[in-house]
């Protein structure tokens, strides 16, 4: 590994009357010999005094701490003994949540990990609301001065910096290190979040032709962003491809390993949007679409993100109609997350309580006695029609109800149709069938909790052997960890960026046609899902 910060042992000859080389020149000379890679070694002005004093105090032998930057080595500290830990933080800068790990760059060991809600939610739950807040005064300022910075942008940057600092202090405390001992930070997030983090104007991101201010950030230090980490810590921002293809997806490609694969693989990351990448070591094509909100809790009334109290698993026995569910953290249910919603709707379809259109069947017309009894217990009529009451019927009372209404079902059908349409449109662009895929990697909380079989039952994911699917968790965070640990990973990010073709779905007529065909369970074309039971909409 070639981490972003490393320590190098040196043993320099002591100065004397016959060797009057300056202390820092002496240190640079022996480091040049030790590293032997032809790269320059610079010493930032703020570090010169401390490095020189520490070098002399150690009698000219010890361990130099170096930032491994694209432009060369940067000497930032010196120790008499090898530091047991070189701490660095990887951050997934999500729209709704921040998740981070603290690593030891000596060996990749995870020292601590944690997460916080993104406090920018107070200014808008979605990216467009935050861009609007960050550009309110800017839109009124004409002509725009070169040094103008919108007060709204200042607010959003201040809020996210405070949140990152809070999370840094939390992780440092868990690892029993000082925040100032954190020597590097890598940040993986979508394009807008990267702009707001750096306090850079996001105005053009959401305006045709949708051009961001930057895709690749230059070297930044912790002190420049008022972070509580070491002032000289390099802050490495994952590069983006464009306004709607951010560094978080580059992280996913890196973490999945698909850019090294000779065989074609697919990466699916469902968050606020569904982002999909298809390809191998020779080519990559990607697209994004709005299939995520219903799965994140953005549409279903009782929907919520995957967290404590979210129902993540549901099953209904097709013979006995025994209902089971499980919450994350095994605590009282607060709502239902994407995996639980997929499980529930699949179970309702397989037990024929909803039809192929995703509509609740009338319990008064049910002929099967067991099913009729179950439906009378769980299907209730309210102002907005039939609803399925999952929890809170008797023991816990109405305040603990988790209810699936018809409007939620309709949103779920639209989301699953959009997902499948995204996948099929992308595959068709390169002339491949789903059976040609070596693997489908599913990332994020969606991938961690989802049951692929139930997603296939609904027609959300292609009907393939379960062994084809692999969940990798938070790929945005995993990619951020990799770039801290190895210079090769940072270089690979640049290679990935240059090799991606982006498919714009908003103007793709084929996508709209495929979306319409997928708005049934599992699909209007049963041959696409041969392993899934097919029921007529009128079948008892």
PDB file of N, CA and C in Angstrom, residues 81-149:
ATOM      1  N   UNK A  81      10.406   8.558  17.462  1.00  0.00           N
ATOM      2  CA  UNK A  81       9.985   7.164  17.361  1.00  0.00           C
ATOM      3  C   UNK A  81       8.885   7.050  16.310  1.00  0.00           C
ATOM      4  N   UNK A  82       8.752   5.868  15.741  1.00  0.00           N
ATOM      5  CA  UNK A  82       7.705   5.646  14.742  1.00  0.00           C
ATOM      6  C   UNK A  82       6.332   5.811  15.388  1.00  0.00           C
ATOM      7  N   UNK A  83       5.458   6.644  14.830  1.00  0.00           N
ATOM      8  CA  UNK A  83       4.119   6.802  15.413  1.00  0.00           C
ATOM      9  C   UNK A  83       3.330   5.498  15.286  1.00  0.00           C
ATOM     10  N   UNK A  84       2.768   4.993  16.390  1.00  0.00           N
ATOM     11  CA  UNK A  84       2.046   3.716  16.325  1.00  0.00           C
ATOM     12  C   UNK A  84       0.795   3.797  15.457  1.00  0.00           C
ATOM     13  N   UNK A  85       0.217   4.989  15.359  1.00  0.00           N
ATOM     14  CA  UNK A  85      -1.004   5.174  14.577  1.00  0.00           C
ATOM     15  C   UNK A  85      -0.860   6.425  13.713  1.00  0.00           C
ATOM     16  N   UNK A  86      -1.175   6.280  12.444  1.00  0.00           N
ATOM     17  CA  UNK A  86      -1.372   7.450  11.584  1.00  0.00           C
ATOM     18  C   UNK A  86      -2.851   7.424  11.217  1.00  0.00           C
ATOM     19  N   UNK A  87      -3.633   8.262  11.877  1.00  0.00           N
ATOM     20  CA  UNK A  87      -5.087   8.233  11.723  1.00  0.00           C
ATOM     21  C   UNK A  87      -5.524   9.063  10.514  1.00  0.00           C
ATOM     22  N   UNK A  88      -6.508   8.548   9.797  1.00  0.00           N
ATOM     23  CA  UNK A  88      -7.110   9.264   8.678  1.00  0.00           C
ATOM     24  C   UNK A  88      -8.595   8.931   8.648  1.00  0.00           C
ATOM     25  N   UNK A  89      -9.399   9.868   8.185  1.00  0.00           N
ATOM     26  CA  UNK A  89     -10.852   9.686   8.197  1.00  0.00           C
ATOM     27  C   UNK A  89     -11.414   9.617   6.791  1.00  0.00           C
ATOM     28  N   UNK A  90     -12.229   8.580   6.543  1.00  0.00           N
ATOM     29  CA  UNK A  90     -12.973   8.452   5.288  1.00  0.00           C
ATOM     30  C   UNK A  90     -14.411   8.864   5.566  1.00  0.00           C
ATOM     31  N   UNK A  91     -14.979   9.702   4.691  1.00  0.00           N
ATOM     32  CA  UNK A  91     -16.308  10.267   4.919  1.00  0.00           C
ATOM     33  C   UNK A  91     -17.206  10.066   3.712  1.00  0.00           C
ATOM     34  N   UNK A  92     -18.372   9.464   3.961  1.00  0.00           N
ATOM     35  CA  UNK A  92     -19.443   9.431   2.969  1.00  0.00           C
ATOM     36  C   UNK A  92     -20.332  10.637   3.235  1.00  0.00           C
ATOM     37  N   UNK A  93     -20.227  11.646   2.376  1.00  0.00           N
ATOM     38  CA  UNK A  93     -20.951  12.903   2.549  1.00  0.00           C
ATOM     39  C   UNK A  93     -22.314  12.785   1.871  1.00  0.00           C
ATOM     40  N   UNK A  94     -23.245  12.129   2.561  1.00  0.00           N
ATOM     41  CA  UNK A  94     -24.555  11.877   1.985  1.00  0.00           C
ATOM     42  C   UNK A  94     -25.495  13.062   2.109  1.00  0.00           C
ATOM     43  N   UNK A  95     -26.508  13.077   1.275  1.00  0.00           N
ATOM     44  CA  UNK A  95     -27.494  14.153   1.301  1.00  0.00           C
ATOM     45  C   UNK A  95     -28.274  14.156   2.610  1.00  0.00           C
ATOM     46  N   UNK A  96     -28.552  12.972   3.145  1.00  0.00           N
ATOM     47  CA  UNK A  96     -29.336  12.888   4.382  1.00  0.00           C
ATOM     48  C   UNK A  96     -28.502  12.478   5.588  1.00  0.00           C
ATOM     49  N   UNK A  97     -27.442  11.712   5.376  1.00  0.00           N
ATOM     50  CA  UNK A  97     -26.615  11.254   6.490  1.00  0.00           C
ATOM     51  C   UNK A  97     -25.131  11.338   6.146  1.00  0.00           C
ATOM     52  N   UNK A  98     -24.325  11.528   7.187  1.00  0.00           N
ATOM     53  CA  UNK A  98     -22.877  11.426   7.076  1.00  0.00           C
ATOM     54  C   UNK A  98     -22.454  10.138   7.762  1.00  0.00           C
ATOM     55  N   UNK A  99     -21.604   9.378   7.111  1.00  0.00           N
ATOM     56  CA  UNK A  99     -21.061   8.156   7.715  1.00  0.00           C
ATOM     57  C   UNK A  99     -19.551   8.162   7.516  1.00  0.00           C
ATOM     58  N   UNK A 100     -18.813   7.812   8.563  1.00  0.00           N
ATOM     59  CA  UNK A 100     -17.355   7.912   8.485  1.00  0.00           C
ATOM     60  C   UNK A 100     -16.683   6.778   9.224  1.00  0.00           C
ATOM     61  N   UNK A 101     -15.452   6.487   8.802  1.00  0.00           N
ATOM     62  CA  UNK A 101     -14.590   5.555   9.524  1.00  0.00           C
ATOM     63  C   UNK A 101     -13.248   6.239   9.756  1.00  0.00           C
ATOM     64  N   UNK A 102     -12.634   5.888  10.882  1.00  0.00           N
ATOM     65  CA  UNK A 102     -11.289   6.358  11.202  1.00  0.00           C
ATOM     66  C   UNK A 102     -10.358   5.175  11.026  1.00  0.00           C
ATOM     67  N   UNK A 103      -9.342   5.346  10.174  1.00  0.00           N
ATOM     68  CA  UNK A 103      -8.434   4.257   9.817  1.00  0.00           C
ATOM     69  C   UNK A 103      -7.035   4.528  10.334  1.00  0.00           C
ATOM     70  N   UNK A 104      -6.286   3.443  10.570  1.00  0.00           N
ATOM     71  CA  UNK A 104      -4.853   3.531  10.813  1.00  0.00           C
ATOM     72  C   UNK A 104      -4.158   3.270   9.482  1.00  0.00           C
ATOM     73  N   UNK A 105      -3.501   4.274   8.943  1.00  0.00           N
ATOM     74  CA  UNK A 105      -2.888   4.146   7.622  1.00  0.00           C
ATOM     75  C   UNK A 105      -1.701   3.196   7.606  1.00  0.00           C
ATOM     76  N   UNK A 106      -1.205   2.803   8.777  1.00  0.00           N
ATOM     77  CA  UNK A 106      -0.122   1.811   8.811  1.00  0.00           C
ATOM     78  C   UNK A 106      -0.583   0.469   8.256  1.00  0.00           C
ATOM     79  N   UNK A 107      -1.833   0.092   8.582  1.00  0.00           N
ATOM     80  CA  UNK A 107      -2.271  -1.269   8.251  1.00  0.00           C
ATOM     81  C   UNK A 107      -3.719  -1.362   7.777  1.00  0.00           C
ATOM     82  N   UNK A 108      -4.436  -0.249   7.680  1.00  0.00           N
ATOM     83  CA  UNK A 108      -5.825  -0.274   7.246  1.00  0.00           C
ATOM     84  C   UNK A 108      -6.824  -0.620   8.329  1.00  0.00           C
ATOM     85  N   UNK A 109      -6.372  -0.776   9.564  1.00  0.00           N
ATOM     86  CA  UNK A 109      -7.272  -1.128  10.664  1.00  0.00           C
ATOM     87  C   UNK A 109      -8.297  -0.022  10.888  1.00  0.00           C
ATOM     88  N   UNK A 110      -9.568  -0.427  11.090  1.00  0.00           N
ATOM     89  CA  UNK A 110     -10.608   0.541  11.424  1.00  0.00           C
ATOM     90  C   UNK A 110     -10.540   0.822  12.922  1.00  0.00           C
ATOM     91  N   UNK A 111     -10.278   2.078  13.259  1.00  0.00           N
ATOM     92  CA  UNK A 111     -10.143   2.478  14.655  1.00  0.00           C
ATOM     93  C   UNK A 111     -11.489   2.814  15.274  1.00  0.00           C
ATOM     94  N   UNK A 112     -12.383   3.401  14.493  1.00  0.00           N
ATOM     95  CA  UNK A 112     -13.727   3.739  14.969  1.00  0.00           C
ATOM     96  C   UNK A 112     -14.601   4.066  13.774  1.00  0.00           C
ATOM     97  N   UNK A 113     -15.897   4.099  14.001  1.00  0.00           N
ATOM     98  CA  UNK A 113     -16.833   4.439  12.932  1.00  0.00           C
ATOM     99  C   UNK A 113     -18.107   5.021  13.530  1.00  0.00           C
ATOM    100  N   UNK A 114     -18.811   5.821  12.750  1.00  0.00           N
ATOM    101  CA  UNK A 114     -20.029   6.440  13.254  1.00  0.00           C
ATOM    102  C   UNK A 114     -20.763   7.189  12.160  1.00  0.00           C
ATOM    103  N   UNK A 115     -21.921   7.728  12.509  1.00  0.00           N
ATOM    104  CA  UNK A 115     -22.723   8.465  11.544  1.00  0.00           C
ATOM    105  C   UNK A 115     -23.538   9.538  12.243  1.00  0.00           C
ATOM    106  N   UNK A 116     -23.945  10.536  11.483  1.00  0.00           N
ATOM    107  CA  UNK A 116     -24.793  11.634  11.950  1.00  0.00           C
ATOM    108  C   UNK A 116     -25.755  12.018  10.836  1.00  0.00           C
ATOM    109  N   UNK A 117     -26.876  12.607  11.211  1.00  0.00           N
ATOM    110  CA  UNK A 117     -27.762  13.170  10.199  1.00  0.00           C
ATOM    111  C   UNK A 117     -27.101  14.410   9.602  1.00  0.00           C
ATOM    112  N   UNK A 118     -27.288  14.603   8.306  1.00  0.00           N
ATOM    113  CA  UNK A 118     -26.775  15.803   7.654  1.00  0.00           C
ATOM    114  C   UNK A 118     -27.631  16.992   8.081  1.00  0.00           C
ATOM    115  N   UNK A 119     -27.040  17.902   8.836  1.00  0.00           N
ATOM    116  CA  UNK A 119     -27.791  19.032   9.390  1.00  0.00           C
ATOM    117  C   UNK A 119     -28.304  19.981   8.320  1.00  0.00           C
ATOM    118  N   UNK A 120     -27.842  19.842   7.079  1.00  0.00           N
ATOM    119  CA  UNK A 120     -28.362  20.686   6.001  1.00  0.00           C
ATOM    120  C   UNK A 120     -29.825  20.389   5.689  1.00  0.00           C
ATOM    121  N   UNK A 121     -30.348  19.293   6.218  1.00  0.00           N
ATOM    122  CA  UNK A 121     -31.760  18.949   6.006  1.00  0.00           C
ATOM    123  C   UNK A 121     -32.668  20.088   6.454  1.00  0.00           C
ATOM    124  N   UNK A 122     -32.223  20.861   7.441  1.00  0.00           N
ATOM    125  CA  UNK A 122     -33.015  22.005   7.917  1.00  0.00           C
ATOM    126  C   UNK A 122     -33.248  23.030   6.808  1.00  0.00           C
ATOM    127  N   UNK A 123     -32.407  23.013   5.764  1.00  0.00           N
ATOM    128  CA  UNK A 123     -32.526  23.964   4.670  1.00  0.00           C
ATOM    129  C   UNK A 123     -33.142  23.322   3.424  1.00  0.00           C
ATOM    130  N   UNK A 124     -33.516  22.065   3.532  1.00  0.00           N
ATOM    131  CA  UNK A 124     -34.114  21.367   2.397  1.00  0.00           C
ATOM    132  C   UNK A 124     -33.722  19.907   2.408  1.00  0.00           C
ATOM    133  N   UNK A 125     -34.709  19.032   2.213  1.00  0.00           N
ATOM    134  CA  UNK A 125     -34.440  17.594   2.258  1.00  0.00           C
ATOM    135  C   UNK A 125     -33.749  17.098   0.999  1.00  0.00           C
ATOM    136  N   UNK A 126     -33.857  17.862  -0.092  1.00  0.00           N
ATOM    137  CA  UNK A 126     -33.292  17.412  -1.356  1.00  0.00           C
ATOM    138  C   UNK A 126     -32.256  18.417  -1.872  1.00  0.00           C
ATOM    139  N   UNK A 127     -31.520  17.971  -2.848  1.00  0.00           N
ATOM    140  CA  UNK A 127     -30.428  18.763  -3.414  1.00  0.00           C
ATOM    141  C   UNK A 127     -30.933  20.064  -4.043  1.00  0.00           C
ATOM    142  N   UNK A 128     -32.041  20.000  -4.777  1.00  0.00           N
ATOM    143  CA  UNK A 128     -32.537  21.194  -5.464  1.00  0.00           C
ATOM    144  C   UNK A 128     -32.921  22.289  -4.468  1.00  0.00           C
ATOM    145  N   UNK A 129     -33.525  21.906  -3.336  1.00  0.00           N
ATOM    146  CA  UNK A 129     -33.879  22.903  -2.317  1.00  0.00           C
ATOM    147  C   UNK A 129     -32.634  23.583  -1.770  1.00  0.00           C
ATOM    148  N   UNK A 130     -31.577  22.818  -1.599  1.00  0.00           N
ATOM    149  CA  UNK A 130     -30.338  23.391  -1.058  1.00  0.00           C
ATOM    150  C   UNK A 130     -29.632  24.284  -2.080  1.00  0.00           C
ATOM    151  N   UNK A 131     -29.669  23.883  -3.333  1.00  0.00           N
ATOM    152  CA  UNK A 131     -29.103  24.758  -4.373  1.00  0.00           C
ATOM    153  C   UNK A 131     -29.867  26.077  -4.399  1.00  0.00           C
ATOM    154  N   UNK A 132     -31.178  26.000  -4.283  1.00  0.00           N
ATOM    155  CA  UNK A 132     -32.002  27.222  -4.259  1.00  0.00           C
ATOM    156  C   UNK A 132     -31.600  28.113  -3.086  1.00  0.00           C
ATOM    157  N   UNK A 133     -31.425  27.520  -1.897  1.00  0.00           N
ATOM    158  CA  UNK A 133     -31.050  28.293  -0.716  1.00  0.00           C
ATOM    159  C   UNK A 133     -29.647  28.902  -0.892  1.00  0.00           C
ATOM    160  N   UNK A 134     -28.773  28.155  -1.529  1.00  0.00           N
ATOM    161  CA  UNK A 134     -27.380  28.600  -1.682  1.00  0.00           C
ATOM    162  C   UNK A 134     -27.200  29.654  -2.763  1.00  0.00           C
ATOM    163  N   UNK A 135     -28.255  29.919  -3.535  1.00  0.00           N
ATOM    164  CA  UNK A 135     -28.114  30.860  -4.661  1.00  0.00           C
ATOM    165  C   UNK A 135     -29.177  31.963  -4.646  1.00  0.00           C
ATOM    166  N   UNK A 136     -29.856  32.147  -3.519  1.00  0.00           N
ATOM    167  CA  UNK A 136     -30.951  33.138  -3.447  1.00  0.00           C
ATOM    168  C   UNK A 136     -30.457  34.540  -3.768  1.00  0.00           C
ATOM    169  N   UNK A 137     -29.442  35.006  -3.061  1.00  0.00           N
ATOM    170  CA  UNK A 137     -28.897  36.352  -3.292  1.00  0.00           C
ATOM    171  C   UNK A 137     -28.146  36.431  -4.624  1.00  0.00           C
ATOM    172  N   UNK A 138     -27.513  35.311  -4.979  1.00  0.00           N
ATOM    173  CA  UNK A 138     -26.736  35.281  -6.227  1.00  0.00           C
ATOM    174  C   UNK A 138     -27.627  35.576  -7.421  1.00  0.00           C
ATOM    175  N   UNK A 139     -28.866  35.051  -7.394  1.00  0.00           N
ATOM    176  CA  UNK A 139     -29.783  35.260  -8.515  1.00  0.00           C
ATOM    177  C   UNK A 139     -30.207  36.723  -8.642  1.00  0.00           C
ATOM    178  N   UNK A 140     -30.070  37.459  -7.547  1.00  0.00           N
ATOM    179  CA  UNK A 140     -30.464  38.873  -7.552  1.00  0.00           C
ATOM    180  C   UNK A 140     -29.287  39.808  -7.833  1.00  0.00           C
ATOM    181  N   UNK A 141     -28.075  39.259  -7.831  1.00  0.00           N
ATOM    182  CA  UNK A 141     -26.849  40.057  -7.955  1.00  0.00           C
ATOM    183  C   UNK A 141     -26.427  40.115  -9.424  1.00  0.00           C
ATOM    184  N   UNK A 142     -26.616  41.257 -10.063  1.00  0.00           N
ATOM    185  CA  UNK A 142     -26.226  41.416 -11.463  1.00  0.00           C
ATOM    186  C   UNK A 142     -25.616  42.798 -11.658  1.00  0.00           C
ATOM    187  N   UNK A 143     -24.425  42.894 -12.253  1.00  0.00           N
ATOM    188  CA  UNK A 143     -23.552  41.753 -12.599  1.00  0.00           C
ATOM    189  C   UNK A 143     -22.959  41.110 -11.353  1.00  0.00           C
ATOM    190  N   UNK A 144     -22.469  39.877 -11.515  1.00  0.00           N
ATOM    191  CA  UNK A 144     -21.948  39.114 -10.387  1.00  0.00           C
ATOM    192  C   UNK A 144     -20.463  39.424 -10.194  1.00  0.00           C
ATOM    193  N   UNK A 145     -20.132  39.949  -9.016  1.00  0.00           N
ATOM    194  CA  UNK A 145     -18.723  40.245  -8.721  1.00  0.00           C
ATOM    195  C   UNK A 145     -17.936  38.945  -8.587  1.00  0.00           C
ATOM    196  N   UNK A 146     -16.666  38.983  -8.975  1.00  0.00           N
ATOM    197  CA  UNK A 146     -15.839  37.779  -8.960  1.00  0.00           C
ATOM    198  C   UNK A 146     -15.691  37.199  -7.561  1.00  0.00           C
ATOM    199  N   UNK A 147     -15.708  38.053  -6.535  1.00  0.00           N
ATOM    200  CA  UNK A 147     -15.492  37.580  -5.169  1.00  0.00           C
ATOM    201  C   UNK A 147     -16.803  37.416  -4.400  1.00  0.00           C
ATOM    202  N   UNK A 148     -17.953  37.484  -5.094  1.00  0.00           N
ATOM    203  CA  UNK A 148     -19.241  37.376  -4.399  1.00  0.00           C
ATOM    204  C   UNK A 148     -19.473  35.946  -3.927  1.00  0.00           C
ATOM    205  N   UNK A 149     -19.928  35.807  -2.687  1.00  0.00           N
ATOM    206  CA  UNK A 149     -20.319  34.506  -2.158  1.00  0.00           C
ATOM    207  C   UNK A 149     -21.666  34.658  -1.486  1.00  0.00           C
TER     208      UNK A 149
END
